[in-house]
Amino acid sequence: DEEGVKKAHAKTTWSVPTAQEALLEKVQVDPWGQRGLVCVRCNRKGSISKLYFCILFAFSVEYQNNLNKSRFFYCFFPTAVPYGGKKKSWCWASYLEQEKAIAAPNKLFKEYQSFPQCKNGFRVGMRLEGIDPEHPSMYCVLSISEVSGHRIRLHFDKYSECYDFWVNANSPDIHPIGWCEKTGHKLQPPKGIKSEAFSWCSYLKMNKIQAAPKALFDSQNTMVTPLGFRIGMKLEAVDKKNPSFICVATVTDLVESRFLVHFDDWDESYDYWCDATSPYIHPVGWCQENGKTLTTPPGFPDTTSFSWEKYLEETGSLPAPARAFKAVSVIFYSLMSSHTHTHTHTPCWSNLFIYHSLSVPLYSFLSLTLSFYLSSLQKPPHSFQVNMKLEAVDKRNPMLVRVASVVATDDHRIKIHFDGWTDEYDYWVDADSPDIHPAGWCAKTGHPLQPPISPQDMYESSDGGCPTMGCKGVGHIKGARYSGHHSAVGCPYSEINMNKDSILPDRLSGEMPGSGVGRPRREPNPDPHTHDQEVGRPCKVRKVKLEEPPHDEEMESEVSSTVESKELTLQQALHQSVFMPFSTPSPSMPQCWDQHSKLLPSVAGITASKVATWSVEEVTEFIQGLPGCREQVRTFREEQIDGEAFLLLTQTDLVKILSIKLGPALKIYNSILMFKTAENSACNEL
């Protein structure tokens, strides 16, 4: 009995095997160890003769095994519940079987795209520092305004909620407070606070708010500089917003293993972060060697005679070394026999050596030079295949994650199609984008998943509420400021908003259209390959009205989906007044048009339908024209209240939320009522 106990204990005791034991165990367990190599990164197998192409292909047996595992795994996930929709009986296992499809294997996803190792510990109200996605060179004071599964919605302190954006909890773009000071980066303070006067300690104490703990951040302590890249070095880079352009660019920032690419003399909104493996960057002279056109900086005297040698001398800069490009961020090791010509392993382990998978192929080293081989290397293509299923963020409505399919691929991108939707909503995304995840990711992390829409869903969505087929009224074209909509004007999927990049002015440029941040903008891309337009909403200058006031039937559904909050911000409170029936102004209040129009001459002859078409600037001009209301112009401009939003304001909104004094508030509110009365009178006359 004692011997049995000892043996059982020995079997359950953790021990660290030696390197030789581990290798022997791997060879014994994995028969592929005798037949070929295994890529540590993607787990793909291949013969020795194709060792450096192991990442390019897969075996059908593996996919089938993965499919069986996936179906077993997904059966235990909770039922997906759509965001703001009714609970439906839907699960990945049944859907895959019904469609006779396969889910994209987990091994095709990067670590940050796959299932997280720990729970999201961020909470609403926490403060942190992070990159502005529309100004990638800027680090800003951010607060967490919403948490959903492994995703968080970030808010620029003291700015409108229209500019809120979503990131994953493990995003490399967010950092704990104090990170900028520690690393020498400039931190943009909240609106209205000067940089030199901002202090995290006093800001947290004064506002009684909490900083996000450092332990919640994925990589707050690492400072790894990409091999060979330094700030100020020049390179040639693809403009992601206009992929036909390859432009003169500069490395302007370095953080961990990533660097910021900036296009010389162009607006910083075109900047983007990447690492050394990015397929969008090339060494100086790459365009000339490959017969491509290099886009020179704007204002360059002679674009046809551009010379890198002269340009580098004029700017006093250095080119990024060729060896720094296409470097491998993850080292793949393989066991190779010194007797490789036999294609077999010798029994003696002493003849084996460690081999880098992107070294010059053993059978080609006599005919290839190292420099030629390195320059020809490309980032290994992804292995996603058409018809594979996954979960993807809806770029038109970033609060949502939908069931999606891969409908097309190229070397480094995949085209996403949302199941049940029409093709016009498809879009291209990089295969390493943080917005795509394996099937089951939402259920695993606790994020609502939008299942495929059916013909019945199409009918239900068009029967009242938003008229766009398939839309349930969730989200808004103006971003997170409004949680829902009920008309095509505010719908992110409507035809009138289909080709709109943004309806918001730049967060940093106020109301002036086209002011940008002081640099020229690129002309629209003429390349036919760019017909798949970007579907995000960059902060350009575009003006669109809010949706029409809801009908009584729509109000009931909106109330059920409105999220209650103890501390309502200005935008949330305004949204509540729009969609809550008890705060809607009563249209039956008796008005004396002639009497009031004499007191407010600027109101005479204007109907509500005309006011509804006003832009933010036109609303502020009207407010400025009201007696004693000039001080309120700034409030309306800062909150970007356009014509339709103006008509939806109540007296309570004006006094308690906009903090307008009672006298001016009464004048403004009476103007709104008179606009509506004039509209009713005009309708009665007809």
mmCIF file of N, CA and C in Angstrom, residues 446-527:
data_model
loop_
_atom_site.group_PDB
_atom_site.id
_atom_site.type_symbol
_atom_site.label_atom_id
_atom_site.label_comp_id
_atom_site.label_asym_id
_atom_site.label_seq_id
_atom_site.Cartn_x
_atom_site.Cartn_y
_atom_site.Cartn_z
ATOM 1 N N GLY A 446 -17.801 37.573 -21.974
ATOM 2 C CA GLY A 446 -18.987 38.228 -21.438
ATOM 3 C C GLY A 446 -19.463 39.413 -22.254
ATOM 4 N N HIS A 447 -19.075 39.488 -23.509
ATOM 5 C CA HIS A 447 -19.505 40.585 -24.386
ATOM 6 C C HIS A 447 -20.714 40.134 -25.197
ATOM 7 N N PRO A 448 -21.743 40.972 -25.342
ATOM 8 C CA PRO A 448 -22.898 40.591 -26.167
ATOM 9 C C PRO A 448 -22.469 40.322 -27.609
ATOM 10 N N LEU A 449 -23.042 39.292 -28.201
ATOM 11 C CA LEU A 449 -22.752 38.947 -29.589
ATOM 12 C C LEU A 449 -24.013 39.117 -30.422
ATOM 13 N N GLN A 450 -23.878 39.788 -31.544
ATOM 14 C CA GLN A 450 -24.999 39.964 -32.463
ATOM 15 C C GLN A 450 -25.042 38.780 -33.424
ATOM 16 N N PRO A 451 -26.019 37.891 -33.294
ATOM 17 C CA PRO A 451 -26.096 36.725 -34.190
ATOM 18 C C PRO A 451 -26.513 37.147 -35.591
ATOM 19 N N PRO A 452 -26.397 36.260 -36.559
ATOM 20 C CA PRO A 452 -26.812 36.597 -37.930
ATOM 21 C C PRO A 452 -28.283 36.993 -37.967
ATOM 22 N N ILE A 453 -28.604 37.982 -38.778
ATOM 23 C CA ILE A 453 -30.002 38.394 -38.893
ATOM 24 C C ILE A 453 -30.692 37.512 -39.925
ATOM 25 N N SER A 454 -31.948 37.241 -39.665
ATOM 26 C CA SER A 454 -32.758 36.395 -40.538
ATOM 27 C C SER A 454 -33.756 37.262 -41.300
ATOM 28 N N PRO A 455 -34.432 36.713 -42.299
ATOM 29 C CA PRO A 455 -35.477 37.477 -42.995
ATOM 30 C C PRO A 455 -36.545 37.997 -42.042
ATOM 31 N N GLN A 456 -36.830 37.228 -40.983
ATOM 32 C CA GLN A 456 -37.804 37.686 -39.993
ATOM 33 C C GLN A 456 -37.287 38.921 -39.265
ATOM 34 N N ASP A 457 -35.992 38.917 -38.940
ATOM 35 C CA ASP A 457 -35.396 40.090 -38.305
ATOM 36 C C ASP A 457 -35.496 41.302 -39.216
ATOM 37 N N MET A 458 -35.319 41.096 -40.499
ATOM 38 C CA MET A 458 -35.435 42.181 -41.462
ATOM 39 C C MET A 458 -36.831 42.794 -41.420
ATOM 40 N N TYR A 459 -37.832 41.931 -41.342
ATOM 41 C CA TYR A 459 -39.213 42.409 -41.324
ATOM 42 C C TYR A 459 -39.511 43.148 -40.030
ATOM 43 N N GLU A 460 -39.081 42.562 -38.907
ATOM 44 C CA GLU A 460 -39.350 43.174 -37.608
ATOM 45 C C GLU A 460 -38.680 44.530 -37.480
ATOM 46 N N SER A 461 -37.457 44.647 -37.993
ATOM 47 C CA SER A 461 -36.736 45.903 -37.846
ATOM 48 C C SER A 461 -37.354 47.013 -38.681
ATOM 49 N N SER A 462 -37.984 46.639 -39.795
ATOM 50 C CA SER A 462 -38.583 47.656 -40.651
ATOM 51 C C SER A 462 -40.009 47.992 -40.241
ATOM 52 N N ASP A 463 -40.563 47.240 -39.321
ATOM 53 C CA ASP A 463 -41.934 47.467 -38.871
ATOM 54 C C ASP A 463 -41.917 48.430 -37.689
ATOM 55 N N GLY A 464 -41.772 49.726 -37.971
ATOM 56 C CA GLY A 464 -41.662 50.722 -36.908
ATOM 57 C C GLY A 464 -40.217 50.911 -36.520
ATOM 58 N N GLY A 465 -39.901 52.061 -35.913
ATOM 59 C CA GLY A 465 -38.528 52.324 -35.524
ATOM 60 C C GLY A 465 -37.681 52.686 -36.722
ATOM 61 N N CYS A 466 -36.422 52.304 -36.671
ATOM 62 C CA CYS A 466 -35.499 52.633 -37.759
ATOM 63 C C CYS A 466 -35.935 51.940 -39.045
ATOM 64 N N PRO A 467 -36.025 52.676 -40.147
ATOM 65 C CA PRO A 467 -36.490 52.072 -41.404
ATOM 66 C C PRO A 467 -35.429 51.246 -42.129
ATOM 67 N N THR A 468 -34.177 51.297 -41.682
ATOM 68 C CA THR A 468 -33.119 50.542 -42.354
ATOM 69 C C THR A 468 -33.290 49.053 -42.101
ATOM 70 N N MET A 469 -33.304 48.272 -43.161
ATOM 71 C CA MET A 469 -33.500 46.834 -43.040
ATOM 72 C C MET A 469 -32.396 46.205 -42.196
ATOM 73 N N GLY A 470 -32.799 45.438 -41.180
ATOM 74 C CA GLY A 470 -31.848 44.749 -40.323
ATOM 75 C C GLY A 470 -31.421 45.517 -39.099
ATOM 76 N N CYS A 471 -31.616 46.819 -39.096
ATOM 77 C CA CYS A 471 -31.178 47.642 -37.965
ATOM 78 C C CYS A 471 -32.227 47.634 -36.863
ATOM 79 N N LYS A 472 -31.784 47.500 -35.631
ATOM 80 C CA LYS A 472 -32.682 47.468 -34.476
ATOM 81 C C LYS A 472 -32.695 48.783 -33.709
ATOM 82 N N GLY A 473 -32.122 49.827 -34.297
ATOM 83 C CA GLY A 473 -32.128 51.127 -33.636
ATOM 84 C C GLY A 473 -31.031 51.304 -32.611
ATOM 85 N N VAL A 474 -30.053 50.406 -32.599
ATOM 86 C CA VAL A 474 -28.952 50.491 -31.639
ATOM 87 C C VAL A 474 -27.809 51.286 -32.253
ATOM 88 N N GLY A 475 -27.218 52.187 -31.472
ATOM 89 C CA GLY A 475 -26.103 52.986 -31.946
ATOM 90 C C GLY A 475 -26.561 54.220 -32.694
ATOM 91 N N HIS A 476 -25.612 55.066 -33.039
ATOM 92 C CA HIS A 476 -25.927 56.334 -33.683
ATOM 93 C C HIS A 476 -24.750 56.768 -34.540
ATOM 94 N N ILE A 477 -25.049 57.465 -35.631
ATOM 95 C CA ILE A 477 -24.006 57.946 -36.525
ATOM 96 C C ILE A 477 -23.105 58.948 -35.829
ATOM 97 N N LYS A 478 -23.600 59.600 -34.782
ATOM 98 C CA LYS A 478 -22.801 60.575 -34.042
ATOM 99 C C LYS A 478 -22.028 59.949 -32.895
ATOM 100 N N GLY A 479 -21.941 58.640 -32.878
ATOM 101 C CA GLY A 479 -21.103 57.994 -31.879
ATOM 102 C C GLY A 479 -21.809 57.722 -30.574
ATOM 103 N N ALA A 480 -21.016 57.605 -29.515
ATOM 104 C CA ALA A 480 -21.517 57.141 -28.222
ATOM 105 C C ALA A 480 -22.377 58.162 -27.497
ATOM 106 N N ARG A 481 -22.470 59.363 -28.025
ATOM 107 C CA ARG A 481 -23.308 60.364 -27.358
ATOM 108 C C ARG A 481 -24.758 59.903 -27.300
ATOM 109 N N TYR A 482 -25.187 59.158 -28.285
ATOM 110 C CA TYR A 482 -26.545 58.632 -28.320
ATOM 111 C C TYR A 482 -26.488 57.112 -28.418
ATOM 112 N N SER A 483 -27.213 56.439 -27.549
ATOM 113 C CA SER A 483 -27.177 54.975 -27.535
ATOM 114 C C SER A 483 -28.116 54.358 -28.560
ATOM 115 N N GLY A 484 -29.011 55.153 -29.143
ATOM 116 C CA GLY A 484 -29.947 54.603 -30.108
ATOM 117 C C GLY A 484 -30.443 55.648 -31.089
ATOM 118 N N HIS A 485 -31.197 55.192 -32.070
ATOM 119 C CA HIS A 485 -31.780 56.069 -33.075
ATOM 120 C C HIS A 485 -33.089 55.452 -33.544
ATOM 121 N N HIS A 486 -33.854 56.197 -34.301
ATOM 122 C CA HIS A 486 -35.134 55.676 -34.787
ATOM 123 C C HIS A 486 -35.441 56.164 -36.194
ATOM 124 N N SER A 487 -34.468 56.787 -36.837
ATOM 125 C CA SER A 487 -34.683 57.264 -38.199
ATOM 126 C C SER A 487 -33.435 57.022 -39.027
ATOM 127 N N ALA A 488 -33.580 57.153 -40.340
ATOM 128 C CA ALA A 488 -32.449 56.933 -41.242
ATOM 129 C C ALA A 488 -31.361 57.980 -41.059
ATOM 130 N N VAL A 489 -31.737 59.161 -40.586
ATOM 131 C CA VAL A 489 -30.757 60.236 -40.417
ATOM 132 C C VAL A 489 -29.692 59.860 -39.399
ATOM 133 N N GLY A 490 -30.102 59.198 -38.321
ATOM 134 C CA GLY A 490 -29.151 58.831 -37.279
ATOM 135 C C GLY A 490 -28.633 57.414 -37.390
ATOM 136 N N CYS A 491 -29.067 56.668 -38.404
ATOM 137 C CA CYS A 491 -28.704 55.252 -38.522
ATOM 138 C C CYS A 491 -27.324 55.081 -39.162
ATOM 139 N N PRO A 492 -26.433 54.330 -38.526
ATOM 140 C CA PRO A 492 -25.109 54.091 -39.119
ATOM 141 C C PRO A 492 -25.159 53.258 -40.394
ATOM 142 N N TYR A 493 -26.288 52.553 -40.631
ATOM 143 C CA TYR A 493 -26.394 51.654 -41.780
ATOM 144 C C TYR A 493 -27.250 52.217 -42.906
ATOM 145 N N SER A 494 -27.818 53.402 -42.724
ATOM 146 C CA SER A 494 -28.731 53.939 -43.726
ATOM 147 C C SER A 494 -27.976 54.349 -44.982
ATOM 148 N N GLU A 495 -28.706 54.423 -46.067
ATOM 149 C CA GLU A 495 -28.092 54.747 -47.356
ATOM 150 C C GLU A 495 -27.486 56.143 -47.363
ATOM 151 N N ILE A 496 -28.127 57.068 -46.657
ATOM 152 C CA ILE A 496 -27.622 58.445 -46.663
ATOM 153 C C ILE A 496 -26.312 58.575 -45.887
ATOM 154 N N ASN A 497 -26.044 57.617 -44.990
ATOM 155 C CA ASN A 497 -24.801 57.658 -44.210
ATOM 156 C C ASN A 497 -23.766 56.645 -44.691
ATOM 157 N N MET A 498 -24.074 55.943 -45.773
ATOM 158 C CA MET A 498 -23.231 54.833 -46.200
ATOM 159 C C MET A 498 -21.810 55.266 -46.512
ATOM 160 N N ASN A 499 -21.648 56.377 -47.194
ATOM 161 C CA ASN A 499 -20.318 56.793 -47.644
ATOM 162 C C ASN A 499 -19.740 57.931 -46.814
ATOM 163 N N LYS A 500 -20.277 58.117 -45.636
ATOM 164 C CA LYS A 500 -19.787 59.200 -44.789
ATOM 165 C C LYS A 500 -18.726 58.689 -43.831
ATOM 166 N N ASP A 501 -17.546 59.292 -43.896
ATOM 167 C CA ASP A 501 -16.477 58.923 -42.979
ATOM 168 C C ASP A 501 -16.747 59.477 -41.591
ATOM 169 N N SER A 502 -17.282 60.683 -41.543
ATOM 170 C CA SER A 502 -17.524 61.306 -40.249
ATOM 171 C C SER A 502 -18.504 62.446 -40.404
ATOM 172 N N ILE A 503 -19.264 62.693 -39.367
ATOM 173 C CA ILE A 503 -20.152 63.850 -39.354
ATOM 174 C C ILE A 503 -19.708 64.829 -38.285
ATOM 175 N N LEU A 504 -18.589 64.549 -37.664
ATOM 176 C CA LEU A 504 -18.115 65.363 -36.553
ATOM 177 C C LEU A 504 -16.944 66.231 -36.974
ATOM 178 N N PRO A 505 -16.860 67.441 -36.430
ATOM 179 C CA PRO A 505 -15.643 68.227 -36.645
ATOM 180 C C PRO A 505 -14.496 67.602 -35.878
ATOM 181 N N ASP A 506 -13.302 67.913 -36.276
ATOM 182 C CA ASP A 506 -12.138 67.399 -35.562
ATOM 183 C C ASP A 506 -12.214 67.821 -34.099
ATOM 184 N N ARG A 507 -11.900 66.896 -33.218
ATOM 185 C CA ARG A 507 -11.990 67.177 -31.776
ATOM 186 C C ARG A 507 -11.132 68.374 -31.370
ATOM 187 N N LEU A 508 -10.066 68.609 -32.076
ATOM 188 C CA LEU A 508 -9.132 69.669 -31.697
ATOM 189 C C LEU A 508 -9.311 70.948 -32.489
ATOM 190 N N SER A 509 -10.199 70.932 -33.489
ATOM 191 C CA SER A 509 -10.317 72.104 -34.348
ATOM 192 C C SER A 509 -11.643 72.828 -34.188
ATOM 193 N N GLY A 510 -12.484 72.409 -33.273
ATOM 194 C CA GLY A 510 -13.732 73.112 -33.011
ATOM 195 C C GLY A 510 -14.694 73.032 -34.171
ATOM 196 N N GLU A 511 -15.362 74.144 -34.444
ATOM 197 C CA GLU A 511 -16.433 74.163 -35.434
ATOM 198 C C GLU A 511 -15.981 74.523 -36.841
ATOM 199 N N MET A 512 -14.737 74.980 -36.994
ATOM 200 C CA MET A 512 -14.318 75.462 -38.304
ATOM 201 C C MET A 512 -14.095 74.304 -39.271
ATOM 202 N N PRO A 513 -14.891 74.199 -40.324
ATOM 203 C CA PRO A 513 -14.730 73.091 -41.262
ATOM 204 C C PRO A 513 -13.373 73.124 -41.941
ATOM 205 N N GLY A 514 -12.782 71.931 -42.025
ATOM 206 C CA GLY A 514 -11.548 71.794 -42.774
ATOM 207 C C GLY A 514 -10.322 72.376 -42.127
ATOM 208 N N SER A 515 -10.421 72.797 -40.858
ATOM 209 C CA SER A 515 -9.264 73.409 -40.234
ATOM 210 C C SER A 515 -8.203 72.401 -39.899
ATOM 211 N N GLY A 516 -8.622 71.159 -39.635
ATOM 212 C CA GLY A 516 -7.669 70.087 -39.369
ATOM 213 C C GLY A 516 -6.712 70.444 -38.265
ATOM 214 N N VAL A 517 -5.463 70.077 -38.416
ATOM 215 C CA VAL A 517 -4.456 70.421 -37.430
ATOM 216 C C VAL A 517 -3.291 71.142 -38.087
ATOM 217 N N GLY A 518 -3.582 71.850 -39.171
ATOM 218 C CA GLY A 518 -2.600 72.756 -39.708
ATOM 219 C C GLY A 518 -1.738 72.222 -40.836
ATOM 220 N N ARG A 519 -2.066 71.060 -41.396
ATOM 221 C CA ARG A 519 -1.281 70.516 -42.492
ATOM 222 C C ARG A 519 -2.197 70.126 -43.636
ATOM 223 N N PRO A 520 -1.665 70.057 -44.849
ATOM 224 C CA PRO A 520 -2.518 69.745 -46.009
ATOM 225 C C PRO A 520 -3.080 68.345 -45.956
ATOM 226 N N ARG A 521 -4.202 68.165 -46.654
ATOM 227 C CA ARG A 521 -4.826 66.854 -46.711
ATOM 228 C C ARG A 521 -4.601 66.247 -48.086
ATOM 229 N N ARG A 522 -4.555 64.932 -48.122
ATOM 230 C CA ARG A 522 -4.328 64.218 -49.366
ATOM 231 C C ARG A 522 -5.583 64.248 -50.228
ATOM 232 N N GLU A 523 -5.378 64.269 -51.518
ATOM 233 C CA GLU A 523 -6.506 64.229 -52.445
ATOM 234 C C GLU A 523 -7.151 62.854 -52.413
ATOM 235 N N PRO A 524 -8.432 62.743 -52.806
ATOM 236 C CA PRO A 524 -9.082 61.430 -52.845
ATOM 237 C C PRO A 524 -8.294 60.474 -53.711
ATOM 238 N N ASN A 525 -8.300 59.225 -53.308
ATOM 239 C CA ASN A 525 -7.487 58.214 -53.984
ATOM 240 C C ASN A 525 -8.136 57.755 -55.278
ATOM 241 N N PRO A 526 -7.438 57.877 -56.397
ATOM 242 C CA PRO A 526 -8.031 57.467 -57.672
ATOM 243 C C PRO A 526 -7.866 55.995 -57.971
ATOM 244 N N ASP A 527 -7.130 55.278 -57.134
ATOM 245 C CA ASP A 527 -6.825 53.872 -57.421
ATOM 246 C C ASP A 527 -8.084 53.025 -57.403
#
